[in-house]
Coordinates of C-alpha atoms in Angstrom, one line a residue:
X1 CA 0.0 0.0 0.0
X2 CA 2.8 2.4 0.8
X3 CA 4.5 1.6 -2.5
X4 CA 1.3 2.4 -4.4
X5 CA 1.0 5.7 -2.6
X6 CA 4.6 6.5 -3.6
X7 CA 3.8 5.7 -7.3
X8 CA 0.7 7.9 -7.1
X9 CA 2.7 10.8 -5.8
X10 CA 5.3 10.4 -8.5
X11 CA 2.6 10.5 -11.2
X12 CA 1.1 13.6 -9.5
X13 CA 4.5 15.3 -9.3
X14 CA 5.2 14.6 -13.0
X15 CA 1.8 16.2 -13.9
X16 CA 2.6 19.1 -11.6
X17 CA 6.0 19.6 -13.4
X18 CA 4.3 19.5 -16.8
X19 CA 1.6 22.0 -15.7
X20 CA 4.2 24.4 -14.3
X21 CA 6.3 24.1 -17.4
X22 CA 3.3 24.9 -19.6
X23 CA 2.3 27.8 -17.4
X24 CA 5.8 29.2 -17.6
X25 CA 5.8 28.8 -21.4
X26 CA 2.4 30.7 -21.6
X27 CA 3.8 33.5 -19.4
X28 CA 6.9 33.9 -21.6
X29 CA 5.1 33.6 -25.0
X30 CA 6.7 30.3 -25.8
X31 CA 3.4 28.3 -25.8
X32 CA 2.7 29.2 -29.4
X33 CA 6.2 28.4 -30.7
X34 CA 6.2 26.6 -34.0
X35 CA 7.4 23.4 -32.4
X36 CA 4.7 23.2 -29.8
X37 CA 1.2 22.0 -30.4
X38 CA -1.8 24.1 -29.6
X39 CA -3.8 22.5 -26.9
X40 CA -6.9 20.6 -28.0
X41 CA -6.9 22.0 -31.5
X42 CA -7.4 20.2 -34.7
X43 CA -4.6 20.5 -37.3
X44 CA -7.3 21.2 -39.9
X45 CA -8.1 24.6 -38.3
X46 CA -5.7 27.4 -39.3
X47 CA -4.6 29.9 -36.7
X48 CA -3.4 32.4 -39.2
X49 CA -2.8 35.9 -38.1
X50 CA -3.0 38.8 -40.5
X51 CA 0.6 39.9 -40.2
X52 CA 0.0 42.9 -42.4
X53 CA -2.3 44.4 -39.7
X54 CA 0.6 44.3 -37.2
X55 CA 3.1 47.1 -36.7
X56 CA 6.6 46.2 -38.0
X57 CA 8.3 44.2 -35.3
X58 CA 5.2 43.1 -33.6
X59 CA 4.8 39.9 -35.6
X60 CA 8.3 38.6 -34.9
X61 CA 9.0 35.6 -32.8
X62 CA 11.7 36.9 -30.4
X63 CA 14.3 34.7 -28.8
X64 CA 12.4 34.4 -25.6
X65 CA 9.0 33.8 -27.2
X66 CA 6.3 35.6 -29.3
X67 CA 5.8 39.3 -29.1
X68 CA 3.0 40.4 -26.8
X69 CA 0.9 41.7 -29.7
X70 CA 1.2 38.4 -31.7
X71 CA 0.5 36.3 -28.6
X72 CA -2.7 38.3 -27.9
X73 CA -3.8 38.0 -31.5
X74 CA -3.4 34.2 -31.4
X75 CA -5.2 34.0 -28.1
X76 CA -8.1 36.0 -29.5
X77 CA -8.3 33.8 -32.5
X78 CA -8.4 30.7 -30.3
X79 CA -11.0 32.2 -28.0
X80 CA -13.3 33.1 -30.9
X81 CA -12.9 29.9 -33.0
X82 CA -16.1 28.0 -33.4
X83 CA -14.2 24.7 -32.8
X84 CA -13.1 25.9 -29.4
X85 CA -16.3 27.6 -28.5
X86 CA -18.4 24.5 -29.2
X87 CA -16.4 22.5 -26.6
X88 CA -18.0 24.7 -23.9
X89 CA -21.5 23.5 -24.6
X90 CA -23.0 20.1 -24.3
X91 CA -25.2 18.9 -27.1

């Protein structure tokens, strides 16, 4: 029983480390980096941002993550996508 409790704590700790890492990436603008996947999104849906509408320099992916303006634009696109909105409603 004690061994099983230890295993459960290890799984919980692994999950906590993953959650903290993802939160850190979100806060630094790295969650949208080209190598990472967007959480719970279908690859068939495009998260294109109209870069022509952004001021020069705002659309760049800087060394430490996305620019604030580009990250906000991507978050707005995700928040207003029909695919993501429909997951909030049953039926």
